[in-house]
XYZ file of C-alpha atoms in Angstrom:
321
model
C -48.350 -38.195 0.618
C -49.332 -35.849 -2.209
C -48.762 -32.799 0.027
C -45.286 -34.026 0.933
C -44.443 -34.618 -2.748
C -45.757 -31.152 -3.639
C -43.540 -29.549 -0.972
C -40.487 -31.336 -2.368
C -41.293 -30.128 -5.887
C -41.706 -26.560 -4.643
C -38.359 -26.699 -2.799
C -36.580 -27.992 -5.915
C -38.177 -25.307 -8.059
C -37.039 -22.630 -5.623
C -33.479 -23.956 -5.700
C -33.441 -23.913 -9.506
C -34.796 -20.361 -9.484
C -32.113 -19.178 -7.072
C -29.355 -20.916 -9.006
C -30.576 -19.314 -12.206
C -29.840 -15.914 -10.717
C -32.818 -14.515 -8.830
C -30.368 -12.162 -7.022
C -30.202 -8.505 -7.955
C -26.664 -8.610 -9.477
C -25.630 -10.054 -12.806
C -22.508 -12.206 -13.218
C -20.765 -9.202 -14.756
C -21.604 -7.017 -11.761
C -20.672 -9.635 -9.184
C -17.486 -10.822 -10.874
C -18.592 -14.478 -10.766
C -16.160 -16.678 -12.676
C -13.427 -14.026 -12.869
C -9.871 -15.037 -11.915
C -7.270 -12.580 -10.672
C -3.599 -13.281 -10.014
C -2.112 -11.164 -7.214
C 1.677 -10.809 -7.227
C 3.275 -9.733 -3.943
C 6.900 -8.821 -3.248
C 7.042 -10.459 0.190
C 4.914 -12.118 2.833
C 7.069 -10.733 5.647
C 5.409 -7.308 5.624
C 2.425 -6.939 7.973
C 0.815 -4.239 5.847
C 0.983 -6.436 2.750
C -0.482 -9.402 4.620
C -3.401 -7.243 5.782
C -3.896 -5.795 2.319
C -3.883 -9.215 0.633
C -6.394 -10.449 3.193
C -8.621 -7.489 2.315
C -8.248 -8.181 -1.419
C -9.229 -11.814 -0.851
C -12.235 -10.815 1.243
C -13.385 -8.262 -1.328
C -12.899 -10.799 -4.110
C -14.886 -13.461 -2.250
C -17.764 -11.026 -1.812
C -17.822 -10.530 -5.582
C -17.391 -14.198 -6.460
C -13.862 -13.663 -7.770
C -11.106 -16.280 -7.541
C -7.949 -14.661 -6.130
C -4.629 -16.529 -6.396
C -1.575 -15.059 -4.637
C 2.032 -15.458 -5.837
C 4.885 -14.472 -3.500
C 8.178 -13.507 -5.168
C 10.216 -13.315 -1.922
C 11.767 -9.982 -2.988
C 13.129 -11.538 -6.187
C 12.425 -9.541 -9.361
C 13.263 -12.409 -11.715
C 10.973 -14.753 -9.812
C 8.187 -12.176 -10.015
C 8.622 -11.928 -13.784
C 8.365 -15.726 -14.039
C 5.200 -15.662 -11.940
C 3.701 -13.029 -14.211
C 4.478 -15.138 -17.282
C 2.768 -18.086 -15.597
C -0.293 -15.953 -14.852
C -0.462 -14.933 -18.512
C -0.168 -18.568 -19.658
C -2.966 -19.508 -17.252
C -5.234 -16.861 -18.816
C -6.110 -14.869 -15.699
C -8.628 -12.110 -16.338
C -6.498 -9.500 -14.531
C -3.217 -9.249 -12.661
C -2.519 -7.188 -9.545
C 1.142 -6.435 -8.910
C 3.098 -5.034 -5.990
C 6.380 -4.874 -7.886
C 9.657 -5.798 -6.257
C 11.148 -3.070 -8.436
C 8.876 -0.378 -9.870
C 11.385 0.118 -12.695
C 10.185 -3.232 -14.093
C 6.634 -1.952 -14.541
C 6.946 -1.337 -18.278
C 8.276 -4.850 -18.868
C 5.450 -6.302 -16.789
C 2.816 -4.418 -18.749
C 4.340 -5.679 -22.010
C 4.307 -9.260 -20.721
C 0.687 -8.968 -19.600
C -0.385 -7.903 -23.087
C -4.147 -7.425 -23.202
C -4.632 -8.600 -19.617
C -5.405 -5.561 -17.402
C -2.793 -4.751 -14.771
C -3.496 -3.115 -11.408
C -0.375 -1.952 -9.613
C -0.857 -1.470 -5.880
C 1.108 -0.270 -2.832
C 4.215 0.701 -4.872
C 3.505 3.289 -7.539
C 5.294 3.062 -10.914
C 6.033 5.986 -13.182
C 2.982 7.583 -14.771
C 4.590 7.228 -18.195
C 4.132 3.435 -18.183
C 0.448 3.462 -17.202
C -2.342 3.245 -19.759
C -5.796 4.768 -19.397
C -8.394 2.249 -18.210
C -6.029 -0.663 -18.884
C -2.876 -0.573 -16.755
C -3.483 1.523 -13.647
C -2.469 2.201 -10.054
C -4.630 1.779 -6.952
C -3.353 3.005 -3.613
C -2.841 5.949 -1.306
C -1.901 9.421 -2.420
C 1.671 9.196 -1.135
C 2.110 12.933 -0.576
C -0.518 12.790 2.165
C 1.769 10.697 4.390
C 4.525 13.329 4.173
C 2.102 16.161 4.906
C 0.701 14.350 7.962
C 4.222 13.861 9.321
C 5.212 17.480 8.745
C 2.021 18.854 10.290
C 2.627 16.718 13.371
C 6.148 18.147 13.684
C 4.889 21.710 13.266
C 2.307 21.143 16.004
C 4.716 19.574 18.479
C 7.750 21.851 18.335
C 8.166 25.628 18.280
C 11.775 25.449 17.098
C 12.278 27.669 14.073
C 15.406 25.801 13.012
C 15.032 22.028 12.817
C 17.701 19.365 12.433
C 16.005 16.559 10.546
C 16.891 12.959 9.705
C 15.051 11.531 6.688
C 14.929 7.760 6.215
C 13.709 6.871 2.730
C 12.533 3.421 1.674
C 14.101 2.835 -1.711
C 14.505 4.732 -4.937
C 11.122 5.315 -6.573
C 8.016 7.448 -6.541
C 6.729 6.268 -3.156
C 9.793 7.423 -1.225
C 10.229 10.593 -3.251
C 6.609 11.717 -2.923
C 6.441 11.071 0.819
C 9.760 12.817 1.393
C 9.191 15.829 -0.863
C 5.733 16.502 0.599
C 7.238 16.401 4.099
C 9.962 18.875 3.129
C 7.641 21.220 1.255
C 5.154 21.376 4.129
C 7.864 22.333 6.640
C 9.355 24.928 4.326
C 5.984 26.492 3.485
C 5.418 26.909 7.219
C 8.516 29.093 7.341
C 10.751 26.739 9.320
C 14.455 26.614 8.584
C 15.506 22.991 8.106
C 18.914 21.342 8.226
C 18.764 17.841 6.772
C 21.526 16.250 8.815
C 20.902 12.794 7.312
C 18.927 11.902 4.193
C 19.356 8.419 2.709
C 17.704 5.149 1.728
C 17.321 2.328 4.266
C 15.380 -0.032 1.969
C 12.317 -0.142 4.269
C 14.355 -2.324 6.673
C 14.600 -1.947 10.452
C 18.127 -3.355 10.704
C 19.440 -1.131 7.911
C 17.984 1.989 9.509
C 19.362 1.020 12.916
C 22.855 0.594 11.489
C 22.665 3.900 9.618
C 21.566 5.733 12.757
C 24.355 4.151 14.795
C 26.836 5.626 12.314
C 25.021 8.965 12.289
C 25.055 9.250 16.086
C 28.833 8.837 16.115
C 29.096 12.156 14.244
C 27.613 13.964 17.230
C 25.230 15.995 15.083
C 21.993 17.247 16.659
C 18.630 15.735 15.691
C 15.190 17.179 16.429
C 13.087 15.067 14.053
C 13.207 11.673 12.347
C 10.889 11.412 9.340
C 10.772 7.809 8.158
C 9.010 6.533 5.048
C 7.773 3.538 7.047
C 7.460 2.249 10.607
C 10.152 -0.429 10.272
C 12.867 2.140 9.663
C 11.484 4.410 12.386
C 11.723 1.538 14.882
C 15.305 0.846 13.794
C 16.190 4.495 14.402
C 14.563 4.426 17.846
C 16.609 1.361 18.799
C 19.849 3.077 17.756
C 19.078 6.183 19.805
C 18.172 4.116 22.861
C 21.328 2.017 22.596
C 23.394 5.193 22.439
C 21.588 6.645 25.455
C 20.443 9.615 23.386
C 17.185 11.451 23.984
C 14.637 10.519 21.342
C 13.653 13.244 18.894
C 10.185 13.516 17.355
C 9.800 10.289 15.344
C 7.241 9.820 12.570
C 6.573 6.707 10.476
C 4.131 5.316 7.936
C 1.979 2.154 7.787
C 0.567 1.825 11.337
C 2.328 -1.490 11.852
C 1.797 -3.346 15.129
C 5.301 -2.374 16.232
C 4.786 1.208 15.136
C 1.574 1.549 17.136
C 3.257 -0.044 20.140
C 6.008 2.600 19.957
C 3.346 5.298 19.794
C 1.641 3.871 22.890
C 4.980 3.881 24.732
C 5.633 7.500 23.729
C 8.736 6.660 21.669
C 7.101 7.511 18.354
C 4.798 10.435 17.705
C 2.825 9.585 14.587
C 2.310 6.964 11.965
C 0.256 7.393 8.796
C -2.135 4.469 8.398
C -3.279 3.021 5.097
C -6.816 1.650 5.575
C -6.222 -1.741 3.949
C -9.898 -2.730 3.874
C -10.716 0.199 1.600
C -7.648 -0.458 -0.557
C -8.577 -4.104 -0.996
C -12.101 -3.179 -2.048
C -10.817 -0.558 -4.490
C -8.353 -3.028 -6.016
C -11.124 -5.544 -6.735
C -13.590 -2.897 -7.916
C -10.990 -1.454 -10.289
C -9.928 -4.855 -11.636
C -13.522 -5.842 -12.397
C -14.099 -2.588 -14.282
C -10.989 -3.191 -16.380
C -11.904 -6.821 -17.046
C -15.304 -5.720 -18.350
C -13.720 -3.028 -20.528
C -15.285 -0.208 -18.531
C -13.810 3.103 -17.456
C -12.565 3.453 -13.899
C -13.335 7.169 -13.712
C -16.648 6.622 -11.928
C -14.899 4.924 -8.989
C -14.623 7.181 -5.941
C -11.058 8.455 -5.670
C -10.257 7.993 -9.367
C -8.524 10.626 -11.467
C -9.967 12.034 -14.669
C -7.143 10.581 -16.769
C -8.195 6.991 -15.944
C -4.762 6.107 -14.532
C -5.255 6.207 -10.764
C -7.666 5.275 -8.010
C -6.434 6.987 -4.859
C -7.163 6.084 -1.256
C -6.170 8.066 1.829
C -3.844 7.968 4.812
C -5.060 8.505 8.362
C -2.992 9.982 11.195
C -2.477 7.631 14.133
C -1.143 9.196 17.337
C -1.702 8.662 21.036
C -4.695 10.976 20.790
C -5.922 9.584 17.467
C -5.524 5.860 17.888
C -7.361 3.474 15.590
C -7.801 -0.183 14.737
C -5.772 -0.053 11.502
């Protein structure tokens, strides 16, 4: 009887010891008790769903409570959600803005609460060192990957190129300008036969390409800022019975990868969402604790950015992204 009682006492003592924190990480290191509000622009985007899942997983590993607020592409609703997050005293807020032009207003509303923008980069002028920062891919890399694929897969010295941009803002401009610069530095002569915004939407891009095809202009390359618009362009060309040009997208969506497998699309630039999710949580915890983010891999010396990378996905370089 005494032995049994002694075993029970030992088990209880062990449980108390473990609860008291016999692990190797402190609460500050693990993020235990921290609460982060994550504002998303939509739940209809596969990339965003994967990224949010990664953020949740990374937060759970660190003992962080992650609450997600979906604005359904409504800027005013997103502002209201941010105000609610501030009233509820979250330790940090992550924002994929509906409109990056609202970033300054959002930072003002957040006050002393650290803000991590992700997936849609605001202007550098609104960011604040080690307080209000951006975590995400270096957007120029996507444009360079697309251009290098084109250079490898056609010997034409004069190229007729369609550019489908997402929406006005740094993401579209950086992807597009890097694509153009890479082609031009390679000495190719480029005619941009169509260059406009399609708002990241498949249907919009399809309609625009239907109108473009009626002009009868030649097209050797379609460079799209995302896979949705690339798929819309492919549909328009197929409906018109036109031979598909080289088509490049971004995001490695399920549909995009399917089009690559079928040979209708050449390349997509994948954003490894697992790494992004981990970087978002790691950055937020640093900011919450008042620490600098410059020791995080991929960070810039000015304490404004933590960059991740794109990865080329083609028929010969397929991946699980």
